[in-house]
Amino acid sequence: MSWDSYIQSLTKSEWVDDAVIIGHAPGQESVWASSAGGWLSGVTAAEVKAIVANDRGSLFANGVTLAGRKCTVLRDALLVDGQNTMDVKMKTSEKEPDPFSFTIGKSQKAVIIAKGTKEAHGGKVNPPVFDMTAYLRKMNM
């Protein structure tokens, strides 16, 4: 199965400019597909494990990292049936002054991450990830 069409579906939104789909089975966390030239392809296995962990206690205090970039968790419903998404915002730094929004979705086998454009807030980035996550969950993928 090719996941490239799923990446194309996410990035056709005017609000999304980078996306990645990652397997999250324990011990097999790896990138399945990513946007060409996007930095989300650098999301690590350790980052995926932290995102999908059952212990959610430290997420709001410590945030998450995506490809080494620190992010603040704004809304965590990743493990809530029917929602299965998390909204995060990249912390600004001198090197990266723009606080990009991200939505992370989790199906049975995959984690879907989409990065918003500079102008996009989480409410614009969330719908394509939410819809794709719901579809993949319905297909038991």
PDB file of C-alpha atoms in Angstrom:
ATOM      1  CA  MET A   1       0.000   0.000   0.000  1.00  0.00           C
ATOM      2  CA  SER A   2       1.278   3.445  -0.870  1.00  0.00           C
ATOM      3  CA  TRP A   3       0.747   6.160   1.708  1.00  0.00           C
ATOM      4  CA  ASP A   4       1.891   8.907  -0.683  1.00  0.00           C
ATOM      5  CA  SER A   5      -1.682   9.648  -1.793  1.00  0.00           C
ATOM      6  CA  TYR A   6      -2.611  10.271   1.851  1.00  0.00           C
ATOM      7  CA  ILE A   7       0.208  12.817   2.133  1.00  0.00           C
ATOM      8  CA  GLN A   8      -1.004  14.486  -1.081  1.00  0.00           C
ATOM      9  CA  SER A   9      -4.523  14.598   0.320  1.00  0.00           C
ATOM     10  CA  LEU A  10      -3.309  16.367   3.472  1.00  0.00           C
ATOM     11  CA  THR A  11      -1.106  18.884   1.684  1.00  0.00           C
ATOM     12  CA  LYS A  12      -3.720  19.837  -0.893  1.00  0.00           C
ATOM     13  CA  SER A  13      -5.278  21.935   1.872  1.00  0.00           C
ATOM     14  CA  GLU A  14      -4.169  25.552   1.586  1.00  0.00           C
ATOM     15  CA  TRP A  15      -3.471  25.453   5.349  1.00  0.00           C
ATOM     16  CA  VAL A  16      -1.085  22.460   5.419  1.00  0.00           C
ATOM     17  CA  ASP A  17       2.448  22.591   4.020  1.00  0.00           C
ATOM     18  CA  ASP A  18       4.114  19.513   5.542  1.00  0.00           C
ATOM     19  CA  ALA A  19       2.831  16.109   6.615  1.00  0.00           C
ATOM     20  CA  VAL A  20       4.069  12.715   7.700  1.00  0.00           C
ATOM     21  CA  ILE A  21       2.517   9.314   8.346  1.00  0.00           C
ATOM     22  CA  ILE A  22       4.342   7.116  10.833  1.00  0.00           C
ATOM     23  CA  GLY A  23       3.729   3.566  12.012  1.00  0.00           C
ATOM     24  CA  HIS A  24       3.357   3.371  15.788  1.00  0.00           C
ATOM     25  CA  ALA A  25       3.479  -0.371  16.546  1.00  0.00           C
ATOM     26  CA  PRO A  26       5.873  -0.897  19.478  1.00  0.00           C
ATOM     27  CA  GLY A  27       9.391  -1.451  18.198  1.00  0.00           C
ATOM     28  CA  GLN A  28       8.391  -0.603  14.621  1.00  0.00           C
ATOM     29  CA  GLU A  29       7.972   3.169  14.794  1.00  0.00           C
ATOM     30  CA  SER A  30       9.023   4.444  11.392  1.00  0.00           C
ATOM     31  CA  VAL A  31       8.071   6.962   8.716  1.00  0.00           C
ATOM     32  CA  TRP A  32       5.793   5.451   6.086  1.00  0.00           C
ATOM     33  CA  ALA A  33       5.393   8.579   3.932  1.00  0.00           C
ATOM     34  CA  SER A  34       6.215  12.270   4.133  1.00  0.00           C
ATOM     35  CA  SER A  35       6.054  15.485   2.167  1.00  0.00           C
ATOM     36  CA  ALA A  36       8.975  15.990  -0.184  1.00  0.00           C
ATOM     37  CA  GLY A  37      11.445  18.391   1.403  1.00  0.00           C
ATOM     38  CA  GLY A  38       9.474  18.640   4.654  1.00  0.00           C
ATOM     39  CA  TRP A  39      11.199  18.389   8.002  1.00  0.00           C
ATOM     40  CA  LEU A  40       8.466  16.286   9.639  1.00  0.00           C
ATOM     41  CA  SER A  41      10.107  13.240   8.036  1.00  0.00           C
ATOM     42  CA  GLY A  42      12.656  13.637  10.852  1.00  0.00           C
ATOM     43  CA  VAL A  43      10.181  12.680  13.600  1.00  0.00           C
ATOM     44  CA  THR A  44      11.922  10.012  15.689  1.00  0.00           C
ATOM     45  CA  ALA A  45      10.724   6.738  17.171  1.00  0.00           C
ATOM     46  CA  ALA A  46      11.199   8.188  20.672  1.00  0.00           C
ATOM     47  CA  GLU A  47       8.976  11.149  19.781  1.00  0.00           C
ATOM     48  CA  VAL A  48       6.261   8.823  18.452  1.00  0.00           C
ATOM     49  CA  LYS A  49       6.425   6.705  21.618  1.00  0.00           C
ATOM     50  CA  ALA A  50       5.975   9.816  23.775  1.00  0.00           C
ATOM     51  CA  ILE A  51       3.020  11.004  21.690  1.00  0.00           C
ATOM     52  CA  VAL A  52       1.097   7.700  21.804  1.00  0.00           C
ATOM     53  CA  ALA A  53       1.998   6.749  25.397  1.00  0.00           C
ATOM     54  CA  ASN A  54      -0.890   5.891  27.700  1.00  0.00           C
ATOM     55  CA  ASP A  55       0.580   8.102  30.442  1.00  0.00           C
ATOM     56  CA  ARG A  56      -0.633  11.556  29.382  1.00  0.00           C
ATOM     57  CA  GLY A  57       0.297  13.309  32.662  1.00  0.00           C
ATOM     58  CA  SER A  58       3.359  15.216  31.519  1.00  0.00           C
ATOM     59  CA  LEU A  59       2.151  16.315  28.081  1.00  0.00           C
ATOM     60  CA  PHE A  60       0.753  19.682  29.135  1.00  0.00           C
ATOM     61  CA  ALA A  61       3.678  20.431  31.456  1.00  0.00           C
ATOM     62  CA  ASN A  62       6.505  19.220  29.203  1.00  0.00           C
ATOM     63  CA  GLY A  63       4.969  19.324  25.728  1.00  0.00           C
ATOM     64  CA  VAL A  64       6.164  17.100  22.902  1.00  0.00           C
ATOM     65  CA  THR A  65       8.891  17.319  20.295  1.00  0.00           C
ATOM     66  CA  LEU A  66       8.471  16.880  16.566  1.00  0.00           C
ATOM     67  CA  ALA A  67      11.700  16.280  14.640  1.00  0.00           C
ATOM     68  CA  GLY A  68      13.587  17.844  17.538  1.00  0.00           C
ATOM     69  CA  ARG A  69      11.444  20.991  17.724  1.00  0.00           C
ATOM     70  CA  LYS A  70       9.697  21.669  21.034  1.00  0.00           C
ATOM     71  CA  CYS A  71       5.929  22.054  20.945  1.00  0.00           C
ATOM     72  CA  THR A  72       3.262  23.005  23.462  1.00  0.00           C
ATOM     73  CA  VAL A  73       0.210  20.754  23.724  1.00  0.00           C
ATOM     74  CA  LEU A  74      -2.948  22.843  23.313  1.00  0.00           C
ATOM     75  CA  ARG A  75      -5.551  20.063  23.216  1.00  0.00           C
ATOM     76  CA  ASP A  76      -5.071  16.353  23.807  1.00  0.00           C
ATOM     77  CA  ALA A  77      -7.849  14.038  22.666  1.00  0.00           C
ATOM     78  CA  LEU A  78      -5.507  11.563  20.948  1.00  0.00           C
ATOM     79  CA  LEU A  79      -6.744   8.605  23.012  1.00  0.00           C
ATOM     80  CA  VAL A  80     -10.399   9.719  23.098  1.00  0.00           C
ATOM     81  CA  ASP A  81     -12.541   7.533  20.836  1.00  0.00           C
ATOM     82  CA  GLY A  82     -14.226   9.546  18.122  1.00  0.00           C
ATOM     83  CA  GLN A  83     -11.715  12.385  18.349  1.00  0.00           C
ATOM     84  CA  ASN A  84      -8.231  10.812  18.204  1.00  0.00           C
ATOM     85  CA  THR A  85      -6.413  14.090  17.571  1.00  0.00           C
ATOM     86  CA  MET A  86      -4.014  16.378  19.402  1.00  0.00           C
ATOM     87  CA  ASP A  87      -3.374  20.043  18.624  1.00  0.00           C
ATOM     88  CA  VAL A  88       0.098  21.417  19.328  1.00  0.00           C
ATOM     89  CA  LYS A  89       1.967  24.615  18.583  1.00  0.00           C
ATOM     90  CA  MET A  90       5.689  24.892  17.994  1.00  0.00           C
ATOM     91  CA  LYS A  91       7.536  26.964  20.558  1.00  0.00           C
ATOM     92  CA  THR A  92       9.275  29.965  19.064  1.00  0.00           C
ATOM     93  CA  SER A  93      13.006  30.407  19.134  1.00  0.00           C
ATOM     94  CA  GLU A  94      15.518  32.850  17.710  1.00  0.00           C
ATOM     95  CA  LYS A  95      16.178  30.372  14.907  1.00  0.00           C
ATOM     96  CA  GLU A  96      12.458  29.733  14.251  1.00  0.00           C
ATOM     97  CA  PRO A  97      10.353  32.753  15.268  1.00  0.00           C
ATOM     98  CA  ASP A  98       7.069  31.526  13.741  1.00  0.00           C
ATOM     99  CA  PRO A  99       4.909  29.358  16.045  1.00  0.00           C
ATOM    100  CA  PHE A 100       3.474  26.874  13.533  1.00  0.00           C
ATOM    101  CA  SER A 101       0.361  24.875  14.439  1.00  0.00           C
ATOM    102  CA  PHE A 102       0.232  21.093  14.120  1.00  0.00           C
ATOM    103  CA  THR A 103      -2.449  18.462  14.395  1.00  0.00           C
ATOM    104  CA  ILE A 104      -1.590  14.880  15.248  1.00  0.00           C
ATOM    105  CA  GLY A 105      -4.027  12.042  14.604  1.00  0.00           C
ATOM    106  CA  LYS A 106      -3.819   8.397  15.667  1.00  0.00           C
ATOM    107  CA  SER A 107      -5.416   5.435  13.948  1.00  0.00           C
ATOM    108  CA  GLN A 108      -4.931   1.796  14.906  1.00  0.00           C
ATOM    109  CA  LYS A 109      -1.628   1.561  13.012  1.00  0.00           C
ATOM    110  CA  ALA A 110      -0.527   5.081  12.079  1.00  0.00           C
ATOM    111  CA  VAL A 111       0.192   8.512  13.474  1.00  0.00           C
ATOM    112  CA  ILE A 112      -0.669  11.338  11.089  1.00  0.00           C
ATOM    113  CA  ILE A 113       1.005  14.723  11.634  1.00  0.00           C
ATOM    114  CA  ALA A 114       0.254  17.863   9.631  1.00  0.00           C
ATOM    115  CA  LYS A 115       2.041  21.205   9.945  1.00  0.00           C
ATOM    116  CA  GLY A 116       0.096  24.351   9.227  1.00  0.00           C
ATOM    117  CA  THR A 117       1.288  27.216   7.094  1.00  0.00           C
ATOM    118  CA  LYS A 118       2.514  30.378   8.810  1.00  0.00           C
ATOM    119  CA  GLU A 119      -1.007  31.862   8.617  1.00  0.00           C
ATOM    120  CA  ALA A 120      -2.899  28.757   9.772  1.00  0.00           C
ATOM    121  CA  HIS A 121      -4.194  28.258  13.290  1.00  0.00           C
ATOM    122  CA  GLY A 122      -5.092  24.857  14.716  1.00  0.00           C
ATOM    123  CA  GLY A 123      -8.723  25.136  13.669  1.00  0.00           C
ATOM    124  CA  LYS A 124      -7.608  25.168  10.029  1.00  0.00           C
ATOM    125  CA  VAL A 125      -5.068  22.343  10.345  1.00  0.00           C
ATOM    126  CA  ASN A 126      -7.235  19.973  12.378  1.00  0.00           C
ATOM    127  CA  PRO A 127     -10.075  19.077   9.920  1.00  0.00           C
ATOM    128  CA  PRO A 128      -8.007  17.249   7.253  1.00  0.00           C
ATOM    129  CA  VAL A 129      -6.168  15.246   9.942  1.00  0.00           C
ATOM    130  CA  PHE A 130      -9.383  14.517  11.848  1.00  0.00           C
ATOM    131  CA  ASP A 131     -11.103  13.309   8.662  1.00  0.00           C
ATOM    132  CA  MET A 132      -8.167  11.138   7.611  1.00  0.00           C
ATOM    133  CA  THR A 133      -7.836   9.662  11.090  1.00  0.00           C
ATOM    134  CA  ALA A 134     -11.546   8.833  11.195  1.00  0.00           C
ATOM    135  CA  TYR A 135     -11.322   7.186   7.760  1.00  0.00           C
ATOM    136  CA  LEU A 136      -8.279   5.110   8.696  1.00  0.00           C
ATOM    137  CA  ARG A 137      -9.904   4.029  11.970  1.00  0.00           C
ATOM    138  CA  LYS A 138     -13.060   3.011  10.092  1.00  0.00           C
ATOM    139  CA  MET A 139     -10.885   0.942   7.726  1.00  0.00           C
ATOM    140  CA  ASN A 140      -9.065  -0.580  10.748  1.00  0.00           C
ATOM    141  CA  MET A 141      -5.756   0.821   9.543  1.00  0.00           C
TER     142      MET A 141
END
